[in-house]
Short mmCIF file of N, CA and C in Angstrom, two decimals:
data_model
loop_
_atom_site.label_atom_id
_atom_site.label_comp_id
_atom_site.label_asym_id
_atom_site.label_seq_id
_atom_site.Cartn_x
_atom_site.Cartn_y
_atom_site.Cartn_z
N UNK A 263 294.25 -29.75 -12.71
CA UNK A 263 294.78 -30.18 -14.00
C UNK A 263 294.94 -31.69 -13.97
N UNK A 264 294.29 -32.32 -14.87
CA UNK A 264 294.46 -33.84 -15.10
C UNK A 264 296.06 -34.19 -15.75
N UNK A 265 296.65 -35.17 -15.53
CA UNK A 265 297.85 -35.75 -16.15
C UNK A 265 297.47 -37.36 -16.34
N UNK A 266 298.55 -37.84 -17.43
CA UNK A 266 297.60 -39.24 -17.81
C UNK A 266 299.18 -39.60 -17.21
N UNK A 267 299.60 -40.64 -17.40
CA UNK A 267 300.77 -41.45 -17.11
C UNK A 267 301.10 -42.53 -17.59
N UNK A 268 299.95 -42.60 -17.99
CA UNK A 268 299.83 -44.30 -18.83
C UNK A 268 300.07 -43.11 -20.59
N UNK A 269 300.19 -42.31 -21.00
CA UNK A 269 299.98 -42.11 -22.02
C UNK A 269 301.81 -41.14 -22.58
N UNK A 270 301.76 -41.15 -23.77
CA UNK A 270 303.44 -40.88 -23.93
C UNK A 270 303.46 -39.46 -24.58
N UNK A 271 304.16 -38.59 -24.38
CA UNK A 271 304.16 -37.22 -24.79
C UNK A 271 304.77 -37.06 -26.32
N UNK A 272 304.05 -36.60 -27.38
CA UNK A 272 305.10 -36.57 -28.88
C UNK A 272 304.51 -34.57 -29.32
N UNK A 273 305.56 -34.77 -30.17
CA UNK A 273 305.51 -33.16 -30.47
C UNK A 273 305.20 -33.51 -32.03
N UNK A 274 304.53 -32.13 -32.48
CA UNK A 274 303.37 -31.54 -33.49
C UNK A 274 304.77 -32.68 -34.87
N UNK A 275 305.78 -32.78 -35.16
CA UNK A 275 306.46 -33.56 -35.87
C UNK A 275 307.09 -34.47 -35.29
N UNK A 276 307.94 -35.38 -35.84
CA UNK A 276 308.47 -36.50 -34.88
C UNK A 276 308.74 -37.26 -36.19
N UNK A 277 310.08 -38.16 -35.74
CA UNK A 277 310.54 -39.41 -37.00
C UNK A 277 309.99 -40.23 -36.55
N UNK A 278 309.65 -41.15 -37.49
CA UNK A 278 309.06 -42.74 -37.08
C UNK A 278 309.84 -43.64 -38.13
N UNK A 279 309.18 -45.06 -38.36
CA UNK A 279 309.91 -46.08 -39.24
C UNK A 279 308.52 -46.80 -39.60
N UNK A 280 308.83 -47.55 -40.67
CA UNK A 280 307.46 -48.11 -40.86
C UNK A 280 308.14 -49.32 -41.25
N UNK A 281 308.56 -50.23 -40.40
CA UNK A 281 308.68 -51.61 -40.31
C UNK A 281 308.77 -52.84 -41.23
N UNK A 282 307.18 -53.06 -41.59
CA UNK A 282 306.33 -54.00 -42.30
C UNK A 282 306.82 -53.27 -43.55
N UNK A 283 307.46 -52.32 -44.06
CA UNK A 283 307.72 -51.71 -45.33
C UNK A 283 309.36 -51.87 -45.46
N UNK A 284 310.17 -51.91 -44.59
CA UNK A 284 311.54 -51.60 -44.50
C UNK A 284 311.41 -50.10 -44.58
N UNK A 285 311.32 -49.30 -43.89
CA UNK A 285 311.37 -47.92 -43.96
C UNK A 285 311.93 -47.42 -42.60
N UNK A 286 312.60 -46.13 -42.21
CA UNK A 286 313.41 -45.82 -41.12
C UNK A 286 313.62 -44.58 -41.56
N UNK A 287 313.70 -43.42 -40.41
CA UNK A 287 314.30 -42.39 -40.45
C UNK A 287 313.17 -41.23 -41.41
N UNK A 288 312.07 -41.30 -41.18
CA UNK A 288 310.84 -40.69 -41.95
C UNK A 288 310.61 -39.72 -40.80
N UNK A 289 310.22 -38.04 -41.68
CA UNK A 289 309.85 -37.15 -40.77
C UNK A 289 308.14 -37.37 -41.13
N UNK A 290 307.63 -37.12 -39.68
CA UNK A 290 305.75 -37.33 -39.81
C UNK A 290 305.47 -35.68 -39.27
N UNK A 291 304.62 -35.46 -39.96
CA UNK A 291 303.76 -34.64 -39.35
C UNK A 291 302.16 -34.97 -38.37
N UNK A 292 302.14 -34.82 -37.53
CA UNK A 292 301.31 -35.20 -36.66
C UNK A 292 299.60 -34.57 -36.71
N UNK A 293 298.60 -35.18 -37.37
CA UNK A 293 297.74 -33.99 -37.98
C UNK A 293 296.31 -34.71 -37.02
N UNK A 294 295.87 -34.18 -35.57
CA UNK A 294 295.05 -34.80 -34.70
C UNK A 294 293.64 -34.27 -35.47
N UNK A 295 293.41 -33.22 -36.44
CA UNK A 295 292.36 -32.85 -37.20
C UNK A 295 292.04 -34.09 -38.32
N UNK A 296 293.03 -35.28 -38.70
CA UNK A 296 292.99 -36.15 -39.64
C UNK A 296 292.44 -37.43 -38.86
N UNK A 297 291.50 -38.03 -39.33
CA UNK A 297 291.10 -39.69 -38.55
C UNK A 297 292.02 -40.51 -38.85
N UNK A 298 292.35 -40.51 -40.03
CA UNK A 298 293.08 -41.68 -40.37
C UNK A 298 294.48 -41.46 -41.13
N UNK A 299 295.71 -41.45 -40.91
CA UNK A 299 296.79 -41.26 -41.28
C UNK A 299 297.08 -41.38 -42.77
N UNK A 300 298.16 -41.12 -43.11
CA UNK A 300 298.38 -40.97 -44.62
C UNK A 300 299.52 -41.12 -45.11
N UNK A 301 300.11 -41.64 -46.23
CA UNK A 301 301.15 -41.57 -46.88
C UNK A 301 301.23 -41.14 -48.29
N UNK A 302 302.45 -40.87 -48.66
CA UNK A 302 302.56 -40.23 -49.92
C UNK A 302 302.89 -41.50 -50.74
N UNK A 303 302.02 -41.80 -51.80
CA UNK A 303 302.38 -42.77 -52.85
C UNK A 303 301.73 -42.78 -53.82
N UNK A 304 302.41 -43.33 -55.06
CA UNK A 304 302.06 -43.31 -56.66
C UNK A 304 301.86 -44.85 -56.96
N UNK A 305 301.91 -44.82 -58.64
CA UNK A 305 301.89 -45.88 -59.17
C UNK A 305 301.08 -46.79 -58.26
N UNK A 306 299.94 -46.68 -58.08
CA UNK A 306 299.22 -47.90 -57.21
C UNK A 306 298.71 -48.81 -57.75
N UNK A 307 298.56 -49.70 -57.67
CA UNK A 307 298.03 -51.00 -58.50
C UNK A 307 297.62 -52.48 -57.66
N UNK A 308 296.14 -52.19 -57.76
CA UNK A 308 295.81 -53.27 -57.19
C UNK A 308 295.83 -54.76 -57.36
N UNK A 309 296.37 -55.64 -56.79
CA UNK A 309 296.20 -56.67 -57.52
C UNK A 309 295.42 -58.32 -56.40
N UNK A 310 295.86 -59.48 -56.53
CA UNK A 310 295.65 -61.06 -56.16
C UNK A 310 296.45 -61.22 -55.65
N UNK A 311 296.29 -61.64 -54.67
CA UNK A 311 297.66 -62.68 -54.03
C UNK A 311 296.92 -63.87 -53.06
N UNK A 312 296.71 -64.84 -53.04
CA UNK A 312 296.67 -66.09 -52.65
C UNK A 312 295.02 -65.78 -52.22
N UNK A 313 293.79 -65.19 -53.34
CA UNK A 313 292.71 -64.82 -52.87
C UNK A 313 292.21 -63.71 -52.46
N UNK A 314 293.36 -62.81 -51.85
CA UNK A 314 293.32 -61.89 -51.23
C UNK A 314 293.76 -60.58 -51.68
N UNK A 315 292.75 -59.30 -51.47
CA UNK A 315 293.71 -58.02 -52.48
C UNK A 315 294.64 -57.71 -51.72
N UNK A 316 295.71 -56.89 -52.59
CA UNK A 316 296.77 -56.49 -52.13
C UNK A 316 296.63 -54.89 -52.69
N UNK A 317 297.69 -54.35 -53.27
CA UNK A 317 298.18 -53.47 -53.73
C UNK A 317 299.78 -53.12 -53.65
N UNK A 318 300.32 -52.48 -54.92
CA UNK A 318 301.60 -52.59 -54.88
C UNK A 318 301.86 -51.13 -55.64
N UNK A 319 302.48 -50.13 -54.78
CA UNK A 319 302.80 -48.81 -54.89
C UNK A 319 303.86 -48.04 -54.24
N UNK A 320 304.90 -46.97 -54.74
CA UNK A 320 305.69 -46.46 -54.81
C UNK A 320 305.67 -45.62 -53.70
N UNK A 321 305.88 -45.61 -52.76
CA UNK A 321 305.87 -44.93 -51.51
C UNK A 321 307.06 -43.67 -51.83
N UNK A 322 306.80 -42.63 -51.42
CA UNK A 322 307.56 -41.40 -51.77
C UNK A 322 307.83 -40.47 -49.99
N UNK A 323 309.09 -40.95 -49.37
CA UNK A 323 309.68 -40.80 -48.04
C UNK A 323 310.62 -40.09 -47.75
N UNK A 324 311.22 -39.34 -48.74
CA UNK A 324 311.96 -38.11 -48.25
C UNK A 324 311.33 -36.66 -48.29
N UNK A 325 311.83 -36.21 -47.92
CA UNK A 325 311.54 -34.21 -48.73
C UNK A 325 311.40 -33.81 -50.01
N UNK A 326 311.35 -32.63 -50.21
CA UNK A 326 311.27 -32.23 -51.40
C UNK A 326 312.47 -32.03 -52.04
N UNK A 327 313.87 -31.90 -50.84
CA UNK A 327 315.33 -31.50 -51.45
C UNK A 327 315.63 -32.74 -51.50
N UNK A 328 315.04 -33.72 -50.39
CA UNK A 328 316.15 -35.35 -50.37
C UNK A 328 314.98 -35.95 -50.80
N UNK A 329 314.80 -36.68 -51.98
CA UNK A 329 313.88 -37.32 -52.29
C UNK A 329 314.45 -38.92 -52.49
N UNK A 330 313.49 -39.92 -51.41
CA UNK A 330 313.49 -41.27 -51.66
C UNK A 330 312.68 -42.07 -51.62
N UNK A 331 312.38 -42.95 -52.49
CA UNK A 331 311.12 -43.68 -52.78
C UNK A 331 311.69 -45.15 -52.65
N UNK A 332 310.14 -45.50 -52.69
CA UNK A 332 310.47 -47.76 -52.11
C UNK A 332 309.09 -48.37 -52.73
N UNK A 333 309.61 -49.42 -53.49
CA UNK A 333 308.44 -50.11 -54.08
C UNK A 333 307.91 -51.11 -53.07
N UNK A 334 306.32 -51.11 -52.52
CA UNK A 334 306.01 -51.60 -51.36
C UNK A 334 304.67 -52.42 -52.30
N UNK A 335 304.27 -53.23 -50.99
CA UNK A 335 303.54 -54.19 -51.22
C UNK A 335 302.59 -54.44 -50.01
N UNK A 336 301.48 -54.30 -50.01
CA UNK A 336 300.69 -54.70 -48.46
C UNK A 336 299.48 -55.01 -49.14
N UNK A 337 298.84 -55.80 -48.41
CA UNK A 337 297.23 -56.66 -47.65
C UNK A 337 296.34 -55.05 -47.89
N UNK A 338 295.11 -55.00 -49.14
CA UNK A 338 294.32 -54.07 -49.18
C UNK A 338 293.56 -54.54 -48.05
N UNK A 339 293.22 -53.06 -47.03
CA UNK A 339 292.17 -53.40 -46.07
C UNK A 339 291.42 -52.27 -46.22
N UNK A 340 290.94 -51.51 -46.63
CA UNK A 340 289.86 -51.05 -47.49
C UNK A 340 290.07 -49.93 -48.60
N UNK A 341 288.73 -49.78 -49.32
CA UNK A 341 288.97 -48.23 -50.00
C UNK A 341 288.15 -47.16 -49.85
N UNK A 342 288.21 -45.95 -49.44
CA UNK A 342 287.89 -44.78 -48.96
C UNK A 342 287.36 -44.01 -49.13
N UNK A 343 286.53 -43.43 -49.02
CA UNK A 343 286.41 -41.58 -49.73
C UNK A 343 286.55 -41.09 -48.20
N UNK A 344 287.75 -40.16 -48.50
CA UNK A 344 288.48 -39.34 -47.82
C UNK A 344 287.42 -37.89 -48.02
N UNK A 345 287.20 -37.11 -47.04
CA UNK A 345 286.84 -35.78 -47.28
C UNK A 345 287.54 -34.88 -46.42
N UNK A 346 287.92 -34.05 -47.47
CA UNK A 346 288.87 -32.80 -46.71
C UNK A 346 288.58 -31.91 -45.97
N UNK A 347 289.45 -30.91 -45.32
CA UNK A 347 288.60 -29.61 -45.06
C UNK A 347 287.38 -28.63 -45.64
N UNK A 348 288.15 -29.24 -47.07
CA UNK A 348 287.59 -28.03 -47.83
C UNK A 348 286.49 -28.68 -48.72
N UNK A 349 285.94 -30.10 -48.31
CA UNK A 349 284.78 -30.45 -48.72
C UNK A 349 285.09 -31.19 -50.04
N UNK A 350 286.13 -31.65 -50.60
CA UNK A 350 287.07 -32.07 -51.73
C UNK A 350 286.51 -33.95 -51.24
N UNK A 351 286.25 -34.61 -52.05
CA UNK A 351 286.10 -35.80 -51.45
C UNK A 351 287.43 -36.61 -52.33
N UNK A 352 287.74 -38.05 -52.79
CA UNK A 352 288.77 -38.24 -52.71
C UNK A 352 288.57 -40.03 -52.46
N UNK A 353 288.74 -40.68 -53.70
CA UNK A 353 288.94 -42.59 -52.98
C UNK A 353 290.12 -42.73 -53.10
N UNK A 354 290.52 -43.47 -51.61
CA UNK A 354 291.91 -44.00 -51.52
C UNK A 354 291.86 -45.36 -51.19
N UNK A 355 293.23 -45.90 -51.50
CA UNK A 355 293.17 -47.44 -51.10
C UNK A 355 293.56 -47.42 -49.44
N UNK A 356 293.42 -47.85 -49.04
CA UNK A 356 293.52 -48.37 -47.22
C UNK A 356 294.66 -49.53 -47.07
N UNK A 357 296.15 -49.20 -46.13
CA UNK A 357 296.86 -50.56 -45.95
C UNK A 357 296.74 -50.35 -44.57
N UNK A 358 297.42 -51.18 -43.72
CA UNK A 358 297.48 -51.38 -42.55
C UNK A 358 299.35 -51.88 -41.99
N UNK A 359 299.92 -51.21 -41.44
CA UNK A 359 301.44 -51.42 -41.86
C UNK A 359 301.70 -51.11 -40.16
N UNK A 360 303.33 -51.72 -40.06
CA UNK A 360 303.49 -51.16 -38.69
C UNK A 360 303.94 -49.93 -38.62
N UNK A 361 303.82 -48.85 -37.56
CA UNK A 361 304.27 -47.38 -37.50
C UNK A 361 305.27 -47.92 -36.22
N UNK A 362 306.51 -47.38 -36.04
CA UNK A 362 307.17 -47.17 -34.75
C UNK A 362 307.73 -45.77 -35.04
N UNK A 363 307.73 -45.37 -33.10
CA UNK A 363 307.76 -43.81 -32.74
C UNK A 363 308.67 -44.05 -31.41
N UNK A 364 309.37 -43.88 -31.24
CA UNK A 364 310.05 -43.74 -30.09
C UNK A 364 310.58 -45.07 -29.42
N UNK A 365 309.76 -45.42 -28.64
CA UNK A 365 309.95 -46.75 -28.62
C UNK A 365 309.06 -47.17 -28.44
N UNK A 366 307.69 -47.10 -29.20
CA UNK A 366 306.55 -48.08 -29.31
C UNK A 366 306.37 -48.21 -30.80
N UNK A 367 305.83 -49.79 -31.30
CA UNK A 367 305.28 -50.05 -32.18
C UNK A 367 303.86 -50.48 -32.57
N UNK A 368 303.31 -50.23 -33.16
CA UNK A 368 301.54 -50.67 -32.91
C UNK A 368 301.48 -50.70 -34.97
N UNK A 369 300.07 -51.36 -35.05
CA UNK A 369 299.58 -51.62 -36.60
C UNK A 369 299.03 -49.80 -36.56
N UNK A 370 298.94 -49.42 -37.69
CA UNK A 370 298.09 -48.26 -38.12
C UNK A 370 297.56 -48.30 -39.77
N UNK A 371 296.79 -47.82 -39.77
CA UNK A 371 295.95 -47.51 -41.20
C UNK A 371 296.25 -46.97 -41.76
N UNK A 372 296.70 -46.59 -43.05
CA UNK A 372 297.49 -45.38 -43.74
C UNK A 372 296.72 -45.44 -45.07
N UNK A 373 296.45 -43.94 -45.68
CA UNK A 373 295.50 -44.25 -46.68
C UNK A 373 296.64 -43.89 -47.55
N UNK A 374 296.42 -44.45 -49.29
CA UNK A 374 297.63 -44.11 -49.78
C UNK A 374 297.48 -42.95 -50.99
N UNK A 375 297.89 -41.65 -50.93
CA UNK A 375 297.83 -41.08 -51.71
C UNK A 375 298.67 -39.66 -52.27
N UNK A 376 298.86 -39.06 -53.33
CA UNK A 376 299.65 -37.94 -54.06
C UNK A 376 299.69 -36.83 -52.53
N UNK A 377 300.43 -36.96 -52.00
CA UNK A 377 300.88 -35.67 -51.17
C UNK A 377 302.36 -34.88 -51.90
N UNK A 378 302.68 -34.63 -53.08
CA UNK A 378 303.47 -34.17 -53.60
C UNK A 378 303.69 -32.94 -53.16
N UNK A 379 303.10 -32.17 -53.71
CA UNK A 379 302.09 -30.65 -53.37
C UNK A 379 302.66 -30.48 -51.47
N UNK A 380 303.21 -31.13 -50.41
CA UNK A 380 303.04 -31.11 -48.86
C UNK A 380 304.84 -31.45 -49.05
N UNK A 381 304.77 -30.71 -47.54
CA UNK A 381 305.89 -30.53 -46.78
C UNK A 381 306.20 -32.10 -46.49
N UNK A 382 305.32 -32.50 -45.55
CA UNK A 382 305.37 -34.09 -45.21
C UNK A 382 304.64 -34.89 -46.17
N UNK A 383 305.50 -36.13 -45.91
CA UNK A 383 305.21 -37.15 -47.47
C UNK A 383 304.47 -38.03 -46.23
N UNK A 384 304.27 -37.91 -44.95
CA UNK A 384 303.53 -39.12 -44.17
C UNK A 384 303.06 -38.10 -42.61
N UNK A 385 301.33 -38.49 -42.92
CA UNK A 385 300.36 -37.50 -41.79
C UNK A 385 299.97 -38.88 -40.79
N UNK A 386 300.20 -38.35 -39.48
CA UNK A 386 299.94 -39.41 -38.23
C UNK A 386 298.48 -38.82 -37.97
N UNK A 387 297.58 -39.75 -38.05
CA UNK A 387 295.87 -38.72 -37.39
C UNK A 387 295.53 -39.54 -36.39
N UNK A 388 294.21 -39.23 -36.07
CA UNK A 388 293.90 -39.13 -34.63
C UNK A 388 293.57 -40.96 -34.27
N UNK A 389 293.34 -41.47 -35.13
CA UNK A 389 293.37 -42.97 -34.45
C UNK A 389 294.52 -43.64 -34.42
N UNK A 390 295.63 -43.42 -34.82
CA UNK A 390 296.94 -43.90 -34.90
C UNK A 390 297.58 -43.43 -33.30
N UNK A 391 297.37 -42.33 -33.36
CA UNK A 391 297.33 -41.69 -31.73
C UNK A 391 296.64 -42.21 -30.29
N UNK A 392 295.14 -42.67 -30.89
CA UNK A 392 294.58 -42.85 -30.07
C UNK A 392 295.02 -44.79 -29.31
N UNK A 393 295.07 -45.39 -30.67
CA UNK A 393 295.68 -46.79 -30.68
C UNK A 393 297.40 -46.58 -30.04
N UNK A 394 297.95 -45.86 -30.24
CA UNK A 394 299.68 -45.51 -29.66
C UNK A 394 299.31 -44.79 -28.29
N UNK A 395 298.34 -44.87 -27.90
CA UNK A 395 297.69 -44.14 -26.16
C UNK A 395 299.25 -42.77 -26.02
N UNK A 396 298.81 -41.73 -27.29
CA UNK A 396 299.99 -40.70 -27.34
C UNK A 396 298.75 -39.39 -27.35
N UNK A 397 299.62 -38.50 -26.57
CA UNK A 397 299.21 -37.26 -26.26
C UNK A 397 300.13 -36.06 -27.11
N UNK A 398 299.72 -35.12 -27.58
CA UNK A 398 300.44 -33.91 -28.83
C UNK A 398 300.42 -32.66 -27.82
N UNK A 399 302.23 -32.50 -27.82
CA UNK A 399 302.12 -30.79 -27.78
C UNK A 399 302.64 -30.20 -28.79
N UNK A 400 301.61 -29.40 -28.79
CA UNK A 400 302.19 -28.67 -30.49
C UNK A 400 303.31 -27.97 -30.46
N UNK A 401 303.57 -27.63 -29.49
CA UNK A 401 304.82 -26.66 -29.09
C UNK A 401 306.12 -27.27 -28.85
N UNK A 402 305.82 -28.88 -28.84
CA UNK A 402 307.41 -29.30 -29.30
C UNK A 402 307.51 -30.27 -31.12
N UNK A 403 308.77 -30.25 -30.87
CA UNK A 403 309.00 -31.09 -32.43
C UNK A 403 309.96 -32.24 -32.21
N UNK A 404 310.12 -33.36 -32.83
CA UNK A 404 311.31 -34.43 -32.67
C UNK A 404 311.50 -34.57 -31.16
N UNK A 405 310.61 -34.76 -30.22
CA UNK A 405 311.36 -35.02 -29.04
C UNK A 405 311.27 -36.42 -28.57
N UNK A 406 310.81 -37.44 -29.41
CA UNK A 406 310.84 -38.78 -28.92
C UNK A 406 312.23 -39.39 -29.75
N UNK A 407 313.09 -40.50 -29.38
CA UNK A 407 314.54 -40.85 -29.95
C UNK A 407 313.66 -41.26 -31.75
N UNK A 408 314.64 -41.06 -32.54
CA UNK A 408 314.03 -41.72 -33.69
C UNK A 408 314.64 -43.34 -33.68
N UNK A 409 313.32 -43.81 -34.22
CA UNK A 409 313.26 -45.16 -34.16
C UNK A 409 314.17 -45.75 -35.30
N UNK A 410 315.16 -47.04 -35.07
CA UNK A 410 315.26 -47.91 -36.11
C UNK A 410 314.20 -48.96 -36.80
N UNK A 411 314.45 -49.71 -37.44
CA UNK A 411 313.65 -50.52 -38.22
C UNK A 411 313.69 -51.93 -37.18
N UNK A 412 312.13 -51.85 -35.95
CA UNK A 412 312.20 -53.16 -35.27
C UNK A 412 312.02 -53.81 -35.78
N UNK A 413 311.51 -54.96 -35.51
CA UNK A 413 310.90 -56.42 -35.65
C UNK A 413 309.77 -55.65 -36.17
N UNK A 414 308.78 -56.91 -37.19
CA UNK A 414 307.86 -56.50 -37.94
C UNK A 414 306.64 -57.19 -37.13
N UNK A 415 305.95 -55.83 -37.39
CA UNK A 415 304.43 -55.95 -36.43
C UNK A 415 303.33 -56.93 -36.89
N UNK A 416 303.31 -57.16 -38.38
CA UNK A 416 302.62 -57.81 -38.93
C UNK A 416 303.37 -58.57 -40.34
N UNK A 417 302.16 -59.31 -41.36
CA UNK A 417 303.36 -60.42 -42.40
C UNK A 417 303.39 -59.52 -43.25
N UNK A 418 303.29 -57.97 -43.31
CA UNK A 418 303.32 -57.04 -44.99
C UNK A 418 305.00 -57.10 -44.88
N UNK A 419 305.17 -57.04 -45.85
CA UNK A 419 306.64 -56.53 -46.31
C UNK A 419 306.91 -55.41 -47.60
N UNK A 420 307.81 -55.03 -47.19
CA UNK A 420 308.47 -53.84 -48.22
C UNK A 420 308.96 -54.67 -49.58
N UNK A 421 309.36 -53.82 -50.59
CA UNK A 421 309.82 -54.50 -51.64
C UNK A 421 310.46 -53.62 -51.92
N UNK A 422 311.78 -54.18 -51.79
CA UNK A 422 312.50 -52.70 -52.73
C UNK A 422 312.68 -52.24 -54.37
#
């Protein structure tokens, strides 16, 4: 049996914080079948900022019983067609924001779109994992400390 050591153990859910947003105390679902991670958000609207696209959209971070939302702002770094399981294709806008999990922080990709309809309002996939050098047992849940709101990984900021 191989063991890594250099790599950190997280279970199939887990809280994280998303930094570069002001965000803290978010349950993720951990989805290693997904490439690229995801968040739940509305009202999107692309816009200019000093040359450069942005986008500015309503991030939606609680449950379905505790519902809380944050007007955010980040650096567009691309747009998408997403394809699902079920062969559903799908353009999303692309940000790049900090994720912290335990006690690591790293940049990740988050595509932004209507997860209303889902349990989790924010999916961790397999390159967010692979960049966080993190290993999944599905058979645990919440076992890394939940993170506060560190230092910011990059210049995006939240807007409340």
């Amino acid at each position: 049996m191989k063991t890594f050591d250099q790599l950190t153990v997280i279970g199939l859910r887990e809280w994280i914080a998303l930094p570069d947003l002001g965000v803290a105390g978010l349950r993720a679902k951990i989805d290693t079948g997904a490439s690229t991670s995801s968040l739940h958000a509305t009202e999107i609207v692309q816009f200019e900022r000093d040359g450069q696209r942005w986008v500015r959209f309503t991030a939606h971070l609680g449950t379905l019983v505790q519902l809380r939302h944050r007007r955010c702002e980040a650096p567009l770094v691309a747009i998408k067609t997403i394809k699902s399981s079920n062969g559903h294709a799908q353009v999303r806008y692309v940000i790049r924001t900090g994720l912290a999990l335990g006690d690591r922080a790293w940049a990740v990709d988050f595509t932004l779109t209507c997860r209303k309809a889902m349990r989790y309002r924010l999916l961790i996939g397999a390159k967010a994992l692979i960049d966080g050098q993190l290993v999944v047992n599905p058979a645990l849940s919440y076992i890394q400390d939940k993170p506060g709101i560190p230092a910011s990984t990059s210049s995006v900021t939240g807007v409340a």
